[in-house]
Coordinates of C-alpha atoms in Angstrom, one line a residue:
M1 CA 2.7 7.5 3.1
F2 CA 1.9 6.8 6.7
F3 CA -1.6 8.1 6.2
L4 CA -1.9 5.9 3.2
L5 CA -1.0 2.8 5.3
L6 CA -3.4 4.0 8.0
I7 CA -6.5 4.2 5.8
C8 CA -5.7 0.7 4.3
V9 CA -5.7 -1.0 7.8
P10 CA -9.2 -2.5 7.4
S11 CA -8.3 -4.1 4.1
A12 CA -4.7 -5.1 5.0
L13 CA -5.8 -6.8 8.3
S14 CA -8.8 -8.6 6.7
S15 CA -9.0 -12.3 5.9
K16 CA -7.5 -11.7 2.4
A17 CA -4.7 -9.5 3.8
E18 CA -4.5 -7.3 0.6
F19 CA -5.4 -3.9 -0.5
D20 CA -5.3 -2.2 -3.9
L21 CA -3.2 0.9 -4.7
P22 CA -4.5 2.6 -7.9
L23 CA -1.3 3.9 -9.5
A24 CA -2.0 4.3 -13.2
S25 CA -5.4 6.1 -13.0
P26 CA -4.4 8.9 -10.5
I27 CA -1.0 9.6 -12.1
F28 CA -2.5 10.0 -15.5
S29 CA -5.3 12.2 -14.2
L30 CA -5.6 16.0 -14.6
F31 CA -5.3 16.5 -10.9
F32 CA -1.8 15.1 -10.9
Y33 CA -0.5 17.5 -13.5
M34 CA -2.3 20.4 -11.8
T35 CA -0.7 19.5 -8.5
C36 CA 2.8 19.4 -10.1
L37 CA 2.1 22.8 -11.7
V38 CA 1.0 24.3 -8.4
L39 CA 4.0 23.0 -6.5
A40 CA 6.4 24.4 -9.2
A41 CA 4.6 27.7 -9.1
V42 CA 4.8 28.0 -5.3
H43 CA 8.5 27.1 -5.5
V44 CA 9.1 29.9 -8.1
I45 CA 7.1 32.5 -6.2
V46 CA 8.7 31.8 -2.8
C47 CA 12.3 31.8 -4.2
T48 CA 11.8 35.0 -6.3
S49 CA 9.9 37.0 -3.6
T50 CA 12.3 36.5 -0.7
E51 CA 16.0 37.0 -0.1
N52 CA 16.5 33.7 1.5
M53 CA 16.6 30.5 -0.5
C54 CA 14.1 27.7 0.2
F55 CA 15.0 24.0 0.5
F56 CA 14.4 23.3 -3.2
C57 CA 16.9 26.0 -4.2
S58 CA 19.7 24.3 -2.2
I59 CA 19.4 21.0 -4.3
S60 CA 19.6 20.3 -8.0
W61 CA 16.6 21.1 -10.1
M62 CA 16.3 17.4 -11.1
M63 CA 16.0 16.3 -7.5
A64 CA 13.6 19.2 -6.8
M65 CA 11.3 18.2 -9.6
A66 CA 11.5 14.5 -8.6
I67 CA 10.4 15.4 -5.1
M68 CA 7.5 17.5 -6.4
V69 CA 6.3 14.7 -8.7
L70 CA 6.5 12.2 -5.8
I71 CA 4.4 14.5 -3.6
A72 CA 1.8 15.0 -6.3
A73 CA 1.7 11.2 -7.1
L74 CA 1.3 10.3 -3.4
L75 CA -1.4 12.9 -3.0
C76 CA -3.3 11.6 -6.0
V77 CA -3.0 7.9 -4.8
L78 CA -4.1 8.9 -1.3
L79 CA -7.2 10.8 -2.5
S80 CA -8.1 8.0 -4.8
V81 CA -7.9 5.3 -2.1
L82 CA -9.7 7.6 0.4
G83 CA -12.5 8.1 -2.1
K84 CA -12.9 4.3 -2.7
I85 CA -13.0 3.7 1.0
I86 CA -15.7 6.4 1.6
L87 CA -17.9 5.0 -1.2
K88 CA -17.4 1.4 0.0
H89 CA -18.2 2.1 3.6
K90 CA -20.8 4.8 3.1
S91 CA -23.7 2.6 4.4
S92 CA -21.8 0.6 7.0
N93 CA -21.5 3.2 9.8
E94 CA -23.3 0.9 12.2
K95 CA -20.9 -2.0 11.6
Q96 CA -17.9 0.3 12.2
S97 CA -19.3 1.7 15.4
S98 CA -20.0 -1.7 16.7
S99 CA -16.5 -3.0 15.8
M100 CA -15.0 -0.5 18.3
S101 CA -16.8 -2.2 21.1
S102 CA -15.2 -5.5 20.2
W103 CA -11.7 -4.2 21.1
S104 CA -10.3 -6.0 24.1
E105 CA -8.5 -4.3 27.0
L106 CA -5.2 -5.5 25.7
D107 CA -5.9 -3.8 22.3
L108 CA -6.6 -0.5 24.0
L109 CA -3.5 -0.9 26.1
L110 CA -1.3 -1.5 23.1
L111 CA -2.8 1.4 21.2
V112 CA -2.8 3.9 24.0
G113 CA 0.7 2.9 25.1
T114 CA 2.1 3.3 21.5
L115 CA 0.4 6.7 21.0
G116 CA 1.5 7.8 24.4
H117 CA 5.1 7.0 23.6
V118 CA 4.9 8.9 20.3
L119 CA 3.4 12.0 21.9
S120 CA 6.1 11.9 24.7
M121 CA 8.8 12.5 22.0
G122 CA 7.7 16.1 21.9
A123 CA 9.6 16.8 25.2
S124 CA 13.4 16.7 25.4
S125 CA 13.3 15.1 28.9
F126 CA 11.2 12.2 27.7
I127 CA 13.7 11.6 24.8
E128 CA 16.6 11.6 27.2
E129 CA 14.9 9.2 29.5
E130 CA 13.0 7.2 26.9
H131 CA 14.0 3.9 28.5
Q132 CA 11.8 4.7 31.4
T133 CA 8.8 4.9 29.1
W134 CA 9.5 1.5 27.6
Y135 CA 10.2 -0.1 31.0
F136 CA 6.9 1.3 32.2
L137 CA 5.0 0.0 29.2
I138 CA 6.4 -3.6 29.3
N139 CA 5.7 -3.7 33.1
T140 CA 2.1 -2.6 32.4
L141 CA 1.9 -5.2 29.6
C142 CA 3.0 -8.0 31.9
L143 CA 0.4 -7.0 34.5
A144 CA -2.3 -7.0 31.7
L145 CA -1.1 -10.5 30.6
S146 CA -1.3 -11.7 34.2
Q147 CA -4.9 -10.4 34.4
E148 CA -5.7 -12.2 31.2
M149 CA -4.2 -15.4 32.6
C150 CA -6.2 -15.2 35.8
R151 CA -9.4 -14.6 33.8
K152 CA -8.6 -17.5 31.5
Y153 CA -8.0 -20.1 34.3
F154 CA -10.4 -18.8 37.0
L155 CA -13.3 -16.7 35.8
V156 CA -14.0 -18.6 32.6
R157 CA -14.1 -21.9 34.5
K158 CA -16.4 -20.6 37.1
R159 CA -18.8 -19.5 34.4
N160 CA -18.6 -22.9 32.7
K161 CA -19.5 -24.6 36.0
M162 CA -22.8 -22.7 36.0
N163 CA -23.9 -24.5 32.8
T164 CA -24.7 -28.0 34.0
S165 CA -26.1 -29.3 30.7
D166 CA -23.0 -28.2 28.8
L167 CA -20.8 -29.7 31.5
E168 CA -22.5 -33.1 31.3
Y169 CA -22.1 -33.1 27.6
M170 CA -18.5 -32.1 27.8
E171 CA -17.9 -34.8 30.4
Q172 CA -19.4 -37.5 28.2
T173 CA -17.3 -36.4 25.2
D174 CA -14.2 -36.1 27.4
V175 CA -14.7 -39.7 28.7
Y176 CA -14.9 -41.0 25.1
I177 CA -11.9 -39.1 23.9
N178 CA -9.9 -40.1 27.0
E179 CA -10.6 -43.7 26.4
I180 CA -9.3 -43.6 22.9
Y181 CA -6.3 -41.5 24.0
D182 CA -5.4 -43.8 26.8
A183 CA -5.8 -46.9 24.6
H184 CA -3.6 -45.8 21.8
K185 CA -1.3 -42.8 22.6
K186 CA -1.0 -41.9 26.2
E187 CA 1.5 -44.7 27.3
L188 CA 3.7 -44.2 24.3
K189 CA 3.8 -40.4 24.7
E190 CA 4.5 -40.5 28.4
E191 CA 7.5 -42.9 27.8
R192 CA 9.0 -40.4 25.3
L193 CA 8.5 -37.3 27.4
S194 CA 11.5 -36.2 29.4
I195 CA 11.4 -35.2 33.0
L196 CA 11.3 -31.5 32.2
E197 CA 8.5 -31.9 29.6
R198 CA 6.5 -34.1 31.9
F199 CA 6.8 -31.5 34.7
I200 CA 5.7 -28.7 32.4
K201 CA 2.8 -30.8 31.2
D202 CA 1.6 -31.6 34.7
N203 CA 2.0 -28.0 36.0
E204 CA 1.1 -26.0 32.9
K205 CA -1.6 -24.0 34.6
W206 CA 0.6 -22.7 37.4
I207 CA 3.6 -22.1 35.2
A208 CA 1.3 -20.1 32.8
L209 CA 0.0 -18.1 35.8
A210 CA 3.5 -17.4 37.0
S211 CA 4.9 -16.5 33.5
P212 CA 4.1 -12.7 33.5
G213 CA 5.7 -12.5 37.0
I214 CA 8.8 -14.3 35.8
I215 CA 9.1 -11.9 32.9
L216 CA 8.7 -8.9 35.3
I217 CA 11.5 -10.3 37.5
C218 CA 13.8 -10.8 34.4
C219 CA 13.2 -7.2 33.3
R220 CA 13.9 -5.9 36.8
L221 CA 17.1 -7.8 37.0
L222 CA 18.3 -6.3 33.7
R223 CA 17.7 -2.7 34.6
P224 CA 20.7 -2.3 37.0
L225 CA 23.0 -4.1 34.6
N226 CA 23.4 -1.0 32.3
Q227 CA 22.6 2.5 33.5
T228 CA 21.3 4.6 30.5
G229 CA 19.7 7.9 30.0
V230 CA 21.0 11.1 31.5
Q231 CA 19.6 11.3 35.0
W232 CA 21.5 8.3 36.5
M233 CA 24.3 8.0 33.9
H234 CA 26.9 9.1 36.4
R235 CA 26.2 6.2 38.8
S236 CA 28.1 3.0 38.4
D237 CA 26.1 0.0 37.4
F238 CA 26.5 -3.8 37.8
G239 CA 28.1 -3.9 34.3
H240 CA 31.0 -1.7 35.5
W241 CA 31.4 -3.9 38.5
L242 CA 31.7 -7.0 36.4
T243 CA 34.0 -5.6 33.8
S244 CA 36.5 -4.3 36.4
S245 CA 39.8 -6.2 36.5
E246 CA 39.2 -7.2 40.1
H247 CA 36.2 -9.3 39.2
K248 CA 37.4 -11.1 36.2
P249 CA 36.8 -14.6 37.6
E250 CA 33.1 -13.7 38.3
L251 CA 32.8 -12.4 34.8
S252 CA 34.4 -15.5 33.3
F253 CA 31.9 -17.7 35.2
L254 CA 29.0 -15.5 34.1
V255 CA 30.1 -15.6 30.4
G256 CA 30.5 -19.3 30.4
T257 CA 27.2 -19.9 32.0
C258 CA 25.5 -17.5 29.6
L259 CA 27.0 -19.2 26.5
V260 CA 25.8 -22.6 27.8
M261 CA 22.3 -21.2 28.4
I262 CA 22.2 -19.7 24.8
F263 CA 23.0 -23.1 23.3
V264 CA 20.3 -24.8 25.5
L265 CA 17.7 -22.2 24.6
I266 CA 18.0 -22.1 20.8
Q267 CA 19.4 -25.5 19.8
G268 CA 16.0 -27.3 20.0
K269 CA 14.7 -26.4 16.6
C270 CA 18.0 -26.5 14.7
S271 CA 19.3 -29.3 12.5
L272 CA 22.2 -31.6 13.7
V273 CA 24.7 -29.7 11.6
S274 CA 23.6 -26.3 12.9
K275 CA 23.7 -27.6 16.5
V276 CA 27.3 -28.6 16.0
A277 CA 28.2 -25.4 14.3
L278 CA 26.4 -23.4 17.1
M279 CA 28.3 -25.3 19.8
F280 CA 31.7 -24.7 18.2
G281 CA 30.7 -21.1 17.5
L282 CA 29.8 -20.4 21.1
L283 CA 33.1 -22.1 22.2
G284 CA 34.9 -19.8 19.8
V285 CA 33.2 -16.8 21.4
Y286 CA 34.6 -17.7 24.8
C287 CA 38.1 -18.2 23.3
Y288 CA 37.8 -14.8 21.7
R289 CA 37.0 -13.1 25.0
A290 CA 39.8 -15.0 26.7
T291 CA 42.3 -14.0 24.0
I292 CA 41.6 -10.3 24.3
G293 CA 41.7 -10.4 28.1
H294 CA 38.1 -10.0 29.1
V295 CA 37.7 -13.5 30.7
L296 CA 40.0 -16.2 32.0
Y297 CA 40.3 -19.9 31.0
P298 CA 39.6 -22.3 33.9
W299 CA 43.3 -23.1 34.1
Q300 CA 44.5 -19.5 33.7
Q301 CA 45.6 -17.4 36.6
D302 CA 46.3 -14.1 35.0
T303 CA 45.9 -12.3 31.7
K304 CA 49.1 -12.7 29.6
D305 CA 49.8 -12.5 25.9
I306 CA 46.7 -10.4 25.2
T307 CA 46.0 -10.1 21.4
K308 CA 43.3 -8.8 19.2
G309 CA 41.7 -12.2 18.8
I310 CA 41.4 -11.9 15.1
T311 CA 41.8 -15.6 14.4
E312 CA 39.2 -16.6 17.0
A313 CA 36.7 -14.0 15.8
R314 CA 37.0 -15.1 12.2
F315 CA 36.6 -18.7 13.4
V316 CA 33.2 -17.7 14.9
Y317 CA 32.3 -15.7 11.7
I318 CA 32.8 -19.0 9.7
F319 CA 30.2 -20.8 11.8
V320 CA 27.9 -17.8 11.7
L321 CA 28.0 -17.8 7.9
G322 CA 27.6 -21.6 7.8
I323 CA 24.4 -21.4 9.9
L324 CA 23.0 -18.5 7.9
I325 CA 23.7 -20.2 4.6
T326 CA 22.1 -23.5 5.9
G327 CA 19.0 -21.6 6.9
I328 CA 18.8 -19.6 3.6
K329 CA 19.3 -22.9 1.7
D330 CA 16.3 -24.4 3.5
L331 CA 14.2 -21.3 2.8
L332 CA 15.1 -21.4 -0.9
K333 CA 14.3 -25.1 -1.0
S334 CA 10.8 -24.5 0.5
H335 CA 10.1 -21.8 -2.1
M336 CA 11.6 -23.3 -5.2
M337 CA 11.0 -27.0 -4.8
C338 CA 7.7 -26.8 -2.8
A339 CA 9.3 -28.5 0.2
D340 CA 7.4 -29.3 3.3
Y341 CA 6.5 -26.9 6.0
K342 CA 9.2 -28.1 8.4
A343 CA 12.0 -27.1 6.1
K344 CA 10.8 -23.5 6.0
S345 CA 10.4 -23.3 9.8
M346 CA 13.8 -24.9 10.4
G347 CA 15.4 -22.5 7.9
L348 CA 13.9 -19.4 9.6
W349 CA 15.0 -20.7 13.0
E350 CA 18.6 -21.4 11.7
V351 CA 18.8 -17.8 10.4
Y352 CA 17.6 -16.6 13.7
S353 CA 20.2 -18.8 15.5
G354 CA 23.0 -17.4 13.3
L355 CA 22.0 -13.9 14.2
V356 CA 22.0 -14.9 17.9
L357 CA 25.5 -16.3 17.5
L358 CA 26.7 -13.2 15.9
A359 CA 25.2 -11.1 18.7
A360 CA 27.0 -13.3 21.3
L361 CA 30.3 -12.5 19.6
L362 CA 29.8 -8.8 19.2
F363 CA 28.1 -8.0 22.6
R364 CA 30.1 -6.8 25.5
P365 CA 30.8 -9.8 27.8
H366 CA 28.4 -8.7 30.5
N367 CA 25.7 -8.1 28.0
L368 CA 25.4 -11.8 27.3
V369 CA 23.0 -11.8 30.3
V370 CA 20.7 -9.5 28.2
L371 CA 20.9 -12.0 25.3
V372 CA 20.0 -14.9 27.6
F373 CA 17.1 -13.1 29.2
C374 CA 15.9 -12.1 25.7
L375 CA 15.8 -15.8 24.6
L376 CA 14.2 -16.9 27.9
I377 CA 11.4 -14.3 27.7
Q378 CA 10.7 -15.2 24.1
I379 CA 10.3 -18.9 25.1
I380 CA 8.1 -18.1 28.0
L381 CA 5.8 -15.9 25.9
T382 CA 5.6 -18.5 23.1
M383 CA 5.0 -21.5 25.3
F384 CA 2.9 -20.3 28.1
I385 CA 1.2 -17.0 27.1
W386 CA 0.6 -16.7 23.3
K387 CA -0.1 -20.4 23.0
I388 CA -2.8 -20.3 25.7
L389 CA -4.4 -16.9 25.2
K390 CA -4.3 -17.2 21.4
Y391 CA -3.7 -13.6 20.4
D392 CA -3.8 -12.5 16.7
A393 CA -0.9 -11.5 14.6
A394 CA -1.3 -7.7 15.1
Q395 CA -1.3 -8.0 18.9
I396 CA 1.7 -10.3 18.9
T397 CA 3.5 -7.8 16.6
F398 CA 2.9 -5.0 18.9
M399 CA 4.2 -7.0 21.9
H400 CA 7.4 -8.0 19.9
Y401 CA 7.9 -4.3 19.1
W402 CA 7.5 -3.2 22.7
F403 CA 10.0 -5.8 24.0
G404 CA 12.4 -5.1 21.2
Q405 CA 12.5 -1.4 22.1
A406 CA 12.9 -2.3 25.8
F407 CA 15.9 -4.6 25.0
F408 CA 17.4 -1.8 22.9
F409 CA 17.8 0.1 26.2
F410 CA 18.6 -3.0 28.3
Q411 CA 21.8 -3.2 26.3
G412 CA 22.9 0.2 27.6
N413 CA 21.9 2.2 24.5
S414 CA 20.4 5.6 24.7
N415 CA 19.4 8.4 22.4
T416 CA 22.9 10.0 22.6
I417 CA 25.8 9.1 20.3
S418 CA 28.2 8.5 23.2
T419 CA 26.6 5.1 24.0
V420 CA 27.2 3.5 20.6
D421 CA 29.6 0.6 21.0
I422 CA 32.1 1.4 18.2
S423 CA 34.4 -1.5 19.3
A424 CA 32.0 -4.0 17.8
G425 CA 32.9 -2.7 14.3
F426 CA 36.5 -3.9 14.7
V427 CA 35.9 -7.5 15.9
G428 CA 37.9 -9.8 13.6
L429 CA 39.4 -6.9 11.6
E430 CA 43.1 -5.9 11.7
N431 CA 42.3 -2.4 10.5
Y432 CA 39.3 -0.2 10.0
V433 CA 37.2 -1.3 7.0
E434 CA 34.3 1.0 6.5
I435 CA 31.4 -1.2 5.2
P436 CA 31.9 -4.2 7.7
A437 CA 32.5 -1.8 10.6
V438 CA 29.3 0.1 9.8
L439 CA 27.3 -3.1 9.4
L440 CA 28.6 -4.7 12.6
T441 CA 28.1 -1.5 14.6
A442 CA 24.5 -1.1 13.4
F443 CA 23.8 -4.8 14.1
V444 CA 25.0 -4.7 17.7
T445 CA 23.3 -1.4 18.3
Y446 CA 19.9 -2.6 17.0
S447 CA 20.3 -6.3 17.9
G448 CA 17.4 -6.0 20.4
P449 CA 14.7 -4.9 17.9
L450 CA 16.2 -7.1 15.1
L451 CA 16.2 -10.3 17.1
W452 CA 12.7 -9.7 18.4
S453 CA 11.5 -9.0 14.8
M454 CA 13.1 -12.2 13.5
H455 CA 11.6 -14.1 16.4
L456 CA 8.2 -12.6 15.3
L457 CA 8.7 -13.9 11.8
C458 CA 9.5 -17.4 13.1
Y459 CA 6.5 -17.4 15.4
L460 CA 4.0 -16.1 12.7
N461 CA 5.4 -18.6 10.2
G462 CA 4.4 -21.3 12.7
E463 CA 0.9 -19.9 12.9
I464 CA 0.3 -20.2 9.1
N465 CA -1.4 -23.5 9.5
K466 CA -4.0 -21.8 11.7
T467 CA -4.1 -18.4 10.0
S468 CA -2.7 -18.3 6.5
T469 CA -2.4 -14.5 6.5
A470 CA -0.5 -14.3 9.8
V471 CA 2.8 -13.2 8.2
A472 CA 1.1 -10.6 6.0
H473 CA -0.8 -9.2 9.0
G474 CA 2.4 -9.1 11.0
C475 CA 4.3 -7.3 8.2
F476 CA 1.7 -4.6 7.8
S477 CA 1.3 -4.1 11.6
Y478 CA 5.1 -3.8 11.9
A479 CA 5.2 -1.2 9.1
I480 CA 2.4 0.8 10.7
I481 CA 4.0 0.8 14.2
R482 CA 7.4 1.9 12.8
S483 CA 6.0 4.5 10.5
L484 CA 4.0 6.3 13.2
P485 CA 6.9 7.4 15.5
V486 CA 9.1 8.4 12.6
T487 CA 6.3 10.4 10.9
V488 CA 5.4 12.3 14.1
Y489 CA 9.0 12.8 15.1
I490 CA 10.0 14.3 11.8
L491 CA 7.2 16.8 12.1
L492 CA 8.2 17.6 15.7
V493 CA 11.9 18.1 14.8
T494 CA 10.9 20.4 12.0
G495 CA 8.9 22.5 14.4
F496 CA 11.7 22.4 17.0
R497 CA 14.6 23.2 14.6
Y498 CA 15.3 26.4 16.6
H499 CA 15.1 24.6 20.0
L500 CA 17.9 25.1 22.4
F501 CA 18.5 21.3 22.6
I502 CA 18.2 20.6 18.9
W503 CA 21.8 19.3 18.5
S504 CA 22.2 17.6 21.8
V505 CA 18.8 15.9 22.1
F506 CA 16.6 16.0 19.0
S507 CA 19.1 15.5 16.2
P508 CA 20.8 12.3 17.7
K509 CA 17.3 10.9 18.3
L510 CA 16.5 11.6 14.6
L511 CA 19.6 9.8 13.5
Y512 CA 18.6 6.7 15.6
E513 CA 15.1 6.8 14.2
V514 CA 16.4 7.0 10.6
I515 CA 18.7 4.0 11.0
H516 CA 16.0 2.1 12.8
L517 CA 13.6 2.9 9.9
V518 CA 16.1 1.5 7.3
I519 CA 16.5 -1.7 9.3
S520 CA 12.7 -1.9 9.7
A521 CA 12.3 -1.6 5.9
G522 CA 14.7 -4.5 5.4
I523 CA 12.7 -6.5 8.0
C524 CA 9.4 -5.8 6.1
V525 CA 11.0 -6.9 2.9
T526 CA 12.1 -10.2 4.6
F527 CA 8.5 -10.7 5.8
T528 CA 7.2 -10.2 2.3
V529 CA 9.8 -12.6 0.8
V530 CA 9.0 -15.3 3.3
D531 CA 5.2 -15.0 3.1
K532 CA 4.1 -18.0 1.1
N533 CA 0.8 -16.4 0.2
Q534 CA 2.6 -13.4 -1.4
V535 CA 4.7 -15.8 -3.5
A536 CA 1.6 -17.7 -4.6
K537 CA -0.2 -14.5 -5.6
S538 CA 2.8 -13.4 -7.7
E539 CA 2.9 -16.8 -9.4
H540 CA -0.8 -16.6 -10.4

C-alpha cells in the first residue's frame, strides 16, 4: 500500500490532486485468481512439508483466505497502476529529469532528513535516543529557514537593484498605488491598528529574520524541561525541580502565566461564545490543579483538603465539549448550507481550541510550558515564515510533521512504556473506566503530533483561496510521510525478531508506531471530510 501511494505521488500532487485506482478490472482479471491460487498452494506446501506451523496455520482459515485475497488484490491494483504510469510517461523522460533540478534546498533537506530518520530505526541505540534525531532535524530546519529569510531580504533585493529599468517601472507603479492607498485606506487602517500590530507592521523584516532564531531558543529551553531517552534518564530535569513540594509557589506562578498565555495565543480567531468558554475552561484547569494539590491559590498558604478534583475536571470537560460542538456545528453549516468561508475557518479553529483546552487539562502542570511554546512557534511560523516565503502544501506538511514529532519528545515521552502518563486517563473519573481512560491516555501521549496536524489543517484551509487543492495535497503528503516509517519499521522488526533487545527496544517502538498510525488514519479521514473539493466531486 505504501508503494501504491508512492507511485501515485505525481498525480496526487498535481493541480487536480486526484489519481485513479482501477479496482474492478484487476480484481476480475485472470492474474488475480492465479495469484490467489499460488498463495494458497504455497501455504499448503509449507504447512505440509515442515513440522512447524506457519502464520496462516495459527489463525482461522477464513482470516487466512481474506489475507491472501487482499494481497492478491493489492498486487493486481499495484501492477495495473504501475503499467498505466509507464505507458503515460514513456516519452517524457526529459521532463522528469529536468524536474529533479527544480527541487529547492529545503526540499532536499526535508527528504534526506525524513529518509535518514527512517534508516536510523534499524539501530537500537537510535530508537532509544530518537529524540536526539528529531532535535537535530528541527535545529537544521530552523537554520535552513534562516538562510531562506536572508536570501529573501538581502540577495533578492540586491539583484533587483541591478535592473534599473525594472526599478524605474516599479517606482512609478508604487507611487501610483501609494497615492490611492494614502488617499482612501491608510489613515483609517492606521487608526484601527493596535500598538502591537503597528510595531509588527513597521518591523516585519527584522522580526521575520529573527523568527528562526526565536524558534531555536524556544526548542533549546524545552529540552531540559523533561529528560527522555535512556542515556540521561537518571539525571534530574527542570520538571522534577518544579514539581517538588518545596517549589510549589514557583510552579503555581508558572501554571497561571501559562494559562493566561494559552488564552492570549488562541482566542483571536474564536467566536465570542468560544472565548468565554475558553476563559472559564482555563480557569477551571487552574482550580483543578489547586484542588488536587499541584498548585496553590494566591491566598492559600499550604495544601489542605486535597481531593481528586472530579467536579473541577468535569467542569472543564463541559467547556471542552461546548467548544468542540460549536466548531463542529460551524463545519456542518459550511458543508450543508453552503455558508461562507469564514464559518468553516472559525469552526476548524474552534475545534483546535477545544483540543488545546483538553490538553491543558490533561498535561502535567509543568508541561503547560510545552503547550505554550507549541502555540507560540505555530504563530511565528504562520505569520513570519510561511506567509513570507510562500511554501507549498507538501513542504508545510513535512514541517508540521517534524515539529509534531519533536514535541512528542518535548513532553517527556520516549519509546519505552514507562514514560506513558497513565494518570491522564483518570482525570475527572471516580473509578477506572476502560474506554475513556484509553482515549484520554492516547490523546495526552500523542497530543504533540495531533495538535500540529490539526494546526496544519487550519492553515491549509486558509490557503484554499490561493490553492484550491492545498488540503488534498496536505492529506496525501501526511499519508506518505506516516506510511514510510511504519512500512520500513515493520520490515526491520520482522528481520530483528530474534534480536537481543526485541522486547525491550523494538517491540515498544512498534506499539508506539501502530497507535500513531491509527491516529494518523483518523487525521487523514478528517482532512478528506473537510476538503471542500472532495465534497464537490462526490456531489457531482
